[in-house]
Amino acid sequence: MSPGFSLVAASEAIARAKAPLVKALSLRAAGLVGVVKSDRIDGAVRRMELWQGIGADVADGDTVRVIAGCNKSATTCRTKFGNFPNFRGFPHIPGEDWLASYPVSDRANTGAARTRAGG
């Protein structure tokens, strides 16, 4: 499959496929998988570019499956795929913005621990 090709895809597949994979289903490329670098919709045709070729060319009439990708966020796992029980990330670890946090004046800012050890 060359790094760039065009295909006609159903609108639902287009809506669900963020960071997708492409798996060839027919002929010489059957079973081979490529990672999509970019894609865009051009009228009724979806144009995809792969990061690298997958070892066989796609010809007219070949069948490929566009597999919806994952951005590794808990929200996407829950809302897009309904698969939060199998999410293996850490959704409650603070992001890098915690470095910019500061004390709040309406609470005691003693610097002590929030709970006492042993009690």
Short mmCIF file of N, CA and C in Angstrom, two decimals:
data_model
loop_
_atom_site.label_atom_id
_atom_site.label_comp_id
_atom_site.label_asym_id
_atom_site.label_seq_id
_atom_site.Cartn_x
_atom_site.Cartn_y
_atom_site.Cartn_z
N MET A 1 0.85 -1.17 0.00
CA MET A 1 0.00 0.00 0.00
C MET A 1 0.90 1.22 0.00
N SER A 2 0.68 2.09 -0.93
CA SER A 2 1.48 3.30 -0.98
C SER A 2 1.08 4.21 0.17
N PRO A 3 1.95 5.14 0.56
CA PRO A 3 1.62 6.00 1.69
C PRO A 3 0.39 6.87 1.48
N GLY A 4 -0.07 7.10 0.26
CA GLY A 4 -1.27 7.90 0.04
C GLY A 4 -2.26 7.17 -0.85
N PHE A 5 -3.53 7.26 -0.50
CA PHE A 5 -4.57 6.65 -1.32
C PHE A 5 -5.89 7.32 -1.03
N SER A 6 -6.90 7.03 -1.83
CA SER A 6 -8.24 7.59 -1.64
C SER A 6 -9.23 6.46 -1.47
N LEU A 7 -10.28 6.71 -0.70
CA LEU A 7 -11.32 5.71 -0.57
C LEU A 7 -12.65 6.40 -0.30
N VAL A 8 -13.71 5.69 -0.57
CA VAL A 8 -15.04 6.17 -0.27
C VAL A 8 -15.44 5.52 1.04
N ALA A 9 -15.82 6.31 2.05
CA ALA A 9 -16.15 5.76 3.36
C ALA A 9 -17.49 6.28 3.84
N ALA A 10 -18.16 5.49 4.63
CA ALA A 10 -19.44 5.90 5.21
C ALA A 10 -19.21 7.05 6.18
N SER A 11 -20.21 7.92 6.31
CA SER A 11 -20.04 9.10 7.16
C SER A 11 -19.81 8.73 8.61
N GLU A 12 -20.39 7.62 9.13
CA GLU A 12 -20.16 7.24 10.51
C GLU A 12 -18.72 6.84 10.72
N ALA A 13 -18.14 6.12 9.77
CA ALA A 13 -16.73 5.74 9.88
C ALA A 13 -15.86 6.99 9.91
N ILE A 14 -16.21 7.99 9.13
CA ILE A 14 -15.45 9.23 9.10
C ILE A 14 -15.54 9.93 10.45
N ALA A 15 -16.72 9.96 11.05
CA ALA A 15 -16.91 10.65 12.33
C ALA A 15 -16.18 9.94 13.47
N ARG A 16 -16.09 8.61 13.45
CA ARG A 16 -15.50 7.86 14.56
C ARG A 16 -13.99 7.68 14.45
N ALA A 17 -13.42 7.94 13.30
CA ALA A 17 -12.03 7.56 13.09
C ALA A 17 -11.06 8.71 13.35
N LYS A 18 -10.77 8.96 14.60
CA LYS A 18 -9.74 9.94 14.95
C LYS A 18 -8.47 9.16 15.24
N ALA A 19 -7.37 9.53 14.61
CA ALA A 19 -6.11 8.79 14.71
C ALA A 19 -6.32 7.34 14.34
N PRO A 20 -6.88 7.09 13.15
CA PRO A 20 -7.25 5.72 12.79
C PRO A 20 -6.09 4.87 12.28
N LEU A 21 -6.38 3.59 12.22
CA LEU A 21 -5.54 2.62 11.54
C LEU A 21 -6.29 2.18 10.30
N VAL A 22 -5.58 1.70 9.31
CA VAL A 22 -6.20 1.14 8.11
C VAL A 22 -5.72 -0.29 7.99
N LYS A 23 -6.67 -1.21 7.89
CA LYS A 23 -6.32 -2.63 7.74
C LYS A 23 -6.85 -3.10 6.39
N ALA A 24 -5.96 -3.63 5.56
CA ALA A 24 -6.35 -4.14 4.25
C ALA A 24 -7.04 -5.49 4.44
N LEU A 25 -8.15 -5.69 3.71
CA LEU A 25 -8.93 -6.92 3.87
C LEU A 25 -8.91 -7.82 2.65
N SER A 26 -8.39 -7.34 1.52
CA SER A 26 -8.48 -8.16 0.31
C SER A 26 -7.18 -8.17 -0.49
N LEU A 27 -7.06 -9.15 -1.33
CA LEU A 27 -5.98 -9.33 -2.28
C LEU A 27 -4.61 -9.41 -1.62
N ARG A 28 -3.58 -8.91 -2.28
CA ARG A 28 -2.21 -9.09 -1.80
C ARG A 28 -1.94 -8.41 -0.46
N ALA A 29 -2.66 -7.35 -0.16
CA ALA A 29 -2.41 -6.60 1.07
C ALA A 29 -3.20 -7.13 2.27
N ALA A 30 -3.97 -8.19 2.10
CA ALA A 30 -4.85 -8.68 3.17
C ALA A 30 -4.10 -8.89 4.48
N GLY A 31 -4.65 -8.32 5.55
CA GLY A 31 -4.08 -8.47 6.88
C GLY A 31 -3.05 -7.43 7.25
N LEU A 32 -2.56 -6.67 6.30
CA LEU A 32 -1.55 -5.65 6.59
C LEU A 32 -2.21 -4.41 7.18
N VAL A 33 -1.52 -3.74 8.09
CA VAL A 33 -2.08 -2.59 8.80
C VAL A 33 -1.15 -1.39 8.63
N GLY A 34 -1.73 -0.22 8.46
CA GLY A 34 -0.97 1.02 8.37
C GLY A 34 -1.54 2.05 9.32
N VAL A 35 -0.67 2.95 9.80
CA VAL A 35 -1.10 4.01 10.71
C VAL A 35 -1.31 5.28 9.87
N VAL A 36 -2.46 5.91 10.05
CA VAL A 36 -2.82 7.08 9.26
C VAL A 36 -2.11 8.31 9.79
N LYS A 37 -1.43 8.99 8.89
CA LYS A 37 -0.72 10.23 9.21
C LYS A 37 -1.68 11.42 9.12
N SER A 38 -2.46 11.46 8.04
CA SER A 38 -3.43 12.54 7.85
C SER A 38 -4.56 12.03 6.99
N ASP A 39 -5.71 12.64 7.17
CA ASP A 39 -6.81 12.34 6.27
C ASP A 39 -7.72 13.54 6.16
N ARG A 40 -8.40 13.62 5.04
CA ARG A 40 -9.31 14.72 4.80
C ARG A 40 -10.43 14.24 3.89
N ILE A 41 -11.54 14.94 3.94
CA ILE A 41 -12.68 14.61 3.10
C ILE A 41 -12.69 15.57 1.93
N ASP A 42 -12.77 15.02 0.74
CA ASP A 42 -12.76 15.79 -0.49
C ASP A 42 -14.00 15.41 -1.28
N GLY A 43 -15.14 16.09 -1.01
CA GLY A 43 -16.40 15.70 -1.63
C GLY A 43 -16.88 14.39 -1.05
N ALA A 44 -17.08 13.37 -1.89
CA ALA A 44 -17.52 12.05 -1.44
C ALA A 44 -16.35 11.10 -1.19
N VAL A 45 -15.13 11.60 -1.37
CA VAL A 45 -13.95 10.75 -1.23
C VAL A 45 -13.15 11.17 0.00
N ARG A 46 -12.69 10.20 0.72
CA ARG A 46 -11.81 10.45 1.86
C ARG A 46 -10.39 10.14 1.44
N ARG A 47 -9.49 11.07 1.62
CA ARG A 47 -8.10 10.89 1.23
C ARG A 47 -7.25 10.70 2.47
N MET A 48 -6.53 9.60 2.51
CA MET A 48 -5.69 9.28 3.66
C MET A 48 -4.25 9.13 3.24
N GLU A 49 -3.36 9.57 4.12
CA GLU A 49 -1.93 9.38 3.92
C GLU A 49 -1.41 8.60 5.11
N LEU A 50 -0.68 7.53 4.84
CA LEU A 50 -0.10 6.71 5.90
C LEU A 50 1.30 7.21 6.23
N TRP A 51 1.76 6.90 7.44
CA TRP A 51 3.12 7.28 7.82
C TRP A 51 4.13 6.56 6.94
N GLN A 52 3.86 5.31 6.60
CA GLN A 52 4.71 4.58 5.67
C GLN A 52 3.88 3.50 5.00
N GLY A 53 4.35 3.06 3.84
CA GLY A 53 3.65 2.01 3.11
C GLY A 53 3.60 0.72 3.92
N ILE A 54 2.61 -0.14 3.61
CA ILE A 54 2.49 -1.38 4.37
C ILE A 54 2.96 -2.60 3.58
N GLY A 55 3.58 -2.39 2.44
CA GLY A 55 4.20 -3.50 1.73
C GLY A 55 3.47 -3.99 0.50
N ALA A 56 2.29 -3.49 0.22
CA ALA A 56 1.55 -3.89 -0.98
C ALA A 56 0.72 -2.70 -1.45
N ASP A 57 0.49 -2.61 -2.74
CA ASP A 57 -0.30 -1.51 -3.28
C ASP A 57 -1.79 -1.81 -3.19
N VAL A 58 -2.57 -0.77 -2.96
CA VAL A 58 -4.03 -0.87 -2.98
C VAL A 58 -4.49 -0.50 -4.38
N ALA A 59 -5.32 -1.34 -4.95
CA ALA A 59 -5.85 -1.09 -6.29
C ALA A 59 -7.35 -0.87 -6.21
N ASP A 60 -7.94 -0.37 -7.30
CA ASP A 60 -9.39 -0.20 -7.35
C ASP A 60 -10.06 -1.51 -7.01
N GLY A 61 -11.06 -1.45 -6.15
CA GLY A 61 -11.80 -2.64 -5.76
C GLY A 61 -11.28 -3.32 -4.52
N ASP A 62 -10.08 -2.98 -4.05
CA ASP A 62 -9.57 -3.56 -2.80
C ASP A 62 -10.42 -3.04 -1.64
N THR A 63 -10.50 -3.82 -0.61
CA THR A 63 -11.28 -3.46 0.57
C THR A 63 -10.34 -3.18 1.73
N VAL A 64 -10.59 -2.07 2.41
CA VAL A 64 -9.84 -1.75 3.62
C VAL A 64 -10.84 -1.41 4.73
N ARG A 65 -10.43 -1.61 5.96
CA ARG A 65 -11.25 -1.25 7.11
C ARG A 65 -10.55 -0.11 7.83
N VAL A 66 -11.30 0.96 8.11
CA VAL A 66 -10.78 2.07 8.89
C VAL A 66 -11.16 1.78 10.34
N ILE A 67 -10.16 1.68 11.20
CA ILE A 67 -10.37 1.34 12.61
C ILE A 67 -10.20 2.61 13.42
N ALA A 68 -11.24 2.96 14.18
CA ALA A 68 -11.21 4.18 14.98
C ALA A 68 -10.04 4.16 15.94
N GLY A 69 -9.36 5.28 16.04
CA GLY A 69 -8.20 5.36 16.91
C GLY A 69 -8.54 5.85 18.30
N CYS A 70 -7.55 5.95 19.13
CA CYS A 70 -7.73 6.33 20.53
C CYS A 70 -6.73 7.41 20.88
N ASN A 71 -7.19 8.46 21.55
CA ASN A 71 -6.27 9.51 21.98
C ASN A 71 -5.80 9.31 23.42
N LYS A 72 -6.10 8.15 23.98
CA LYS A 72 -5.63 7.72 25.30
C LYS A 72 -6.21 8.52 26.47
N SER A 73 -7.36 9.19 26.27
CA SER A 73 -7.97 9.92 27.38
C SER A 73 -9.15 9.13 27.94
N ALA A 74 -9.39 9.28 29.25
CA ALA A 74 -10.49 8.58 29.91
C ALA A 74 -11.83 9.03 29.35
N THR A 75 -11.96 10.31 29.03
CA THR A 75 -13.22 10.82 28.49
C THR A 75 -13.56 10.17 27.16
N THR A 76 -12.59 10.07 26.27
CA THR A 76 -12.81 9.42 24.98
C THR A 76 -13.16 7.95 25.17
N CYS A 77 -12.46 7.29 26.06
CA CYS A 77 -12.72 5.88 26.32
C CYS A 77 -14.16 5.67 26.79
N ARG A 78 -14.64 6.56 27.65
CA ARG A 78 -15.98 6.45 28.19
C ARG A 78 -17.05 6.83 27.15
N THR A 79 -16.90 7.99 26.51
CA THR A 79 -17.97 8.50 25.65
C THR A 79 -17.97 7.94 24.24
N LYS A 80 -16.80 7.76 23.66
CA LYS A 80 -16.72 7.32 22.26
C LYS A 80 -16.83 5.80 22.13
N PHE A 81 -16.17 5.08 23.05
CA PHE A 81 -16.10 3.63 22.93
C PHE A 81 -16.92 2.89 23.98
N GLY A 82 -17.42 3.59 25.02
CA GLY A 82 -18.17 2.93 26.09
C GLY A 82 -17.35 1.84 26.77
N ASN A 83 -16.07 2.09 26.96
CA ASN A 83 -15.15 1.06 27.43
C ASN A 83 -14.35 1.50 28.66
N PHE A 84 -14.91 2.40 29.48
CA PHE A 84 -14.15 2.91 30.61
C PHE A 84 -13.72 1.84 31.61
N PRO A 85 -14.52 0.77 31.84
CA PRO A 85 -14.05 -0.26 32.78
C PRO A 85 -12.71 -0.89 32.37
N ASN A 86 -12.38 -0.85 31.10
CA ASN A 86 -11.12 -1.42 30.62
C ASN A 86 -10.03 -0.37 30.41
N PHE A 87 -10.30 0.89 30.78
CA PHE A 87 -9.32 1.96 30.63
C PHE A 87 -8.15 1.67 31.57
N ARG A 88 -6.94 1.70 31.03
CA ARG A 88 -5.77 1.33 31.84
C ARG A 88 -4.84 2.52 32.09
N GLY A 89 -5.41 3.71 32.00
CA GLY A 89 -4.61 4.90 32.26
C GLY A 89 -4.80 5.40 33.69
N PHE A 90 -4.39 6.61 33.94
CA PHE A 90 -4.46 7.22 35.26
C PHE A 90 -5.19 8.55 35.14
N PRO A 91 -6.53 8.53 35.16
CA PRO A 91 -7.29 9.75 34.90
C PRO A 91 -7.23 10.79 36.02
N HIS A 92 -6.79 10.44 37.21
CA HIS A 92 -6.84 11.38 38.32
C HIS A 92 -5.48 11.95 38.71
N ILE A 93 -4.44 11.65 37.95
CA ILE A 93 -3.14 12.26 38.19
C ILE A 93 -3.20 13.68 37.64
N PRO A 94 -2.77 14.67 38.43
CA PRO A 94 -2.87 16.05 37.95
C PRO A 94 -1.99 16.29 36.73
N GLY A 95 -2.46 17.17 35.89
CA GLY A 95 -1.69 17.56 34.72
C GLY A 95 -0.55 18.48 35.11
N GLU A 96 0.14 19.02 34.13
CA GLU A 96 1.28 19.88 34.41
C GLU A 96 0.87 21.24 34.98
N ASP A 97 -0.41 21.59 34.92
CA ASP A 97 -0.85 22.89 35.43
C ASP A 97 -0.80 22.98 36.95
N TRP A 98 -0.63 21.87 37.66
CA TRP A 98 -0.55 21.91 39.13
C TRP A 98 0.67 22.72 39.58
N LEU A 99 1.66 22.82 38.71
CA LEU A 99 2.85 23.59 39.06
C LEU A 99 2.54 25.07 39.24
N ALA A 100 1.48 25.54 38.60
CA ALA A 100 1.13 26.95 38.67
C ALA A 100 0.10 27.22 39.77
N SER A 101 -0.24 26.23 40.60
CA SER A 101 -1.24 26.44 41.65
C SER A 101 -0.66 27.28 42.78
N TYR A 102 -1.53 27.83 43.59
CA TYR A 102 -1.11 28.70 44.68
C TYR A 102 -2.07 28.50 45.86
N PRO A 103 -1.68 28.93 47.07
CA PRO A 103 -2.56 28.78 48.23
C PRO A 103 -3.83 29.61 48.07
N VAL A 104 -4.91 29.09 48.64
CA VAL A 104 -6.19 29.81 48.60
C VAL A 104 -6.41 30.45 49.97
N SER A 105 -6.77 31.71 50.00
CA SER A 105 -6.84 32.44 51.26
C SER A 105 -8.03 32.07 52.14
N ASP A 106 -9.07 31.44 51.64
CA ASP A 106 -10.22 31.11 52.48
C ASP A 106 -10.06 29.78 53.23
N ARG A 107 -8.90 29.15 53.13
CA ARG A 107 -8.60 27.92 53.88
C ARG A 107 -7.33 28.14 54.70
N ALA A 108 -7.17 27.30 55.71
CA ALA A 108 -5.95 27.38 56.51
C ALA A 108 -4.77 26.91 55.67
N ASN A 109 -3.75 27.72 55.59
CA ASN A 109 -2.56 27.39 54.81
C ASN A 109 -1.37 27.25 55.75
N THR A 110 -1.43 26.22 56.61
CA THR A 110 -0.40 26.05 57.63
C THR A 110 0.80 25.27 57.12
N GLY A 111 0.62 24.57 56.00
CA GLY A 111 1.70 23.74 55.49
C GLY A 111 1.72 22.36 56.12
N ALA A 112 0.83 22.12 57.07
CA ALA A 112 0.77 20.82 57.74
C ALA A 112 0.06 19.80 56.85
N ALA A 113 0.18 18.53 57.24
CA ALA A 113 -0.51 17.46 56.51
C ALA A 113 -2.01 17.62 56.66
N ARG A 114 -2.76 17.13 55.70
CA ARG A 114 -4.22 17.22 55.76
C ARG A 114 -4.81 16.27 56.80
N THR A 115 -4.17 15.15 57.03
CA THR A 115 -4.64 14.19 58.03
C THR A 115 -3.50 13.91 58.99
N ARG A 116 -3.84 13.53 60.18
CA ARG A 116 -2.82 13.21 61.18
C ARG A 116 -2.53 11.72 61.14
N ALA A 117 -1.28 11.37 61.23
CA ALA A 117 -0.88 9.96 61.25
C ALA A 117 -1.37 9.33 62.54
N GLY A 118 -1.95 8.13 62.43
CA GLY A 118 -2.40 7.38 63.59
C GLY A 118 -3.69 7.90 64.19
N GLY A 119 -4.39 8.76 63.52
CA GLY A 119 -5.63 9.17 64.16
C GLY A 119 -6.44 9.98 63.28
#
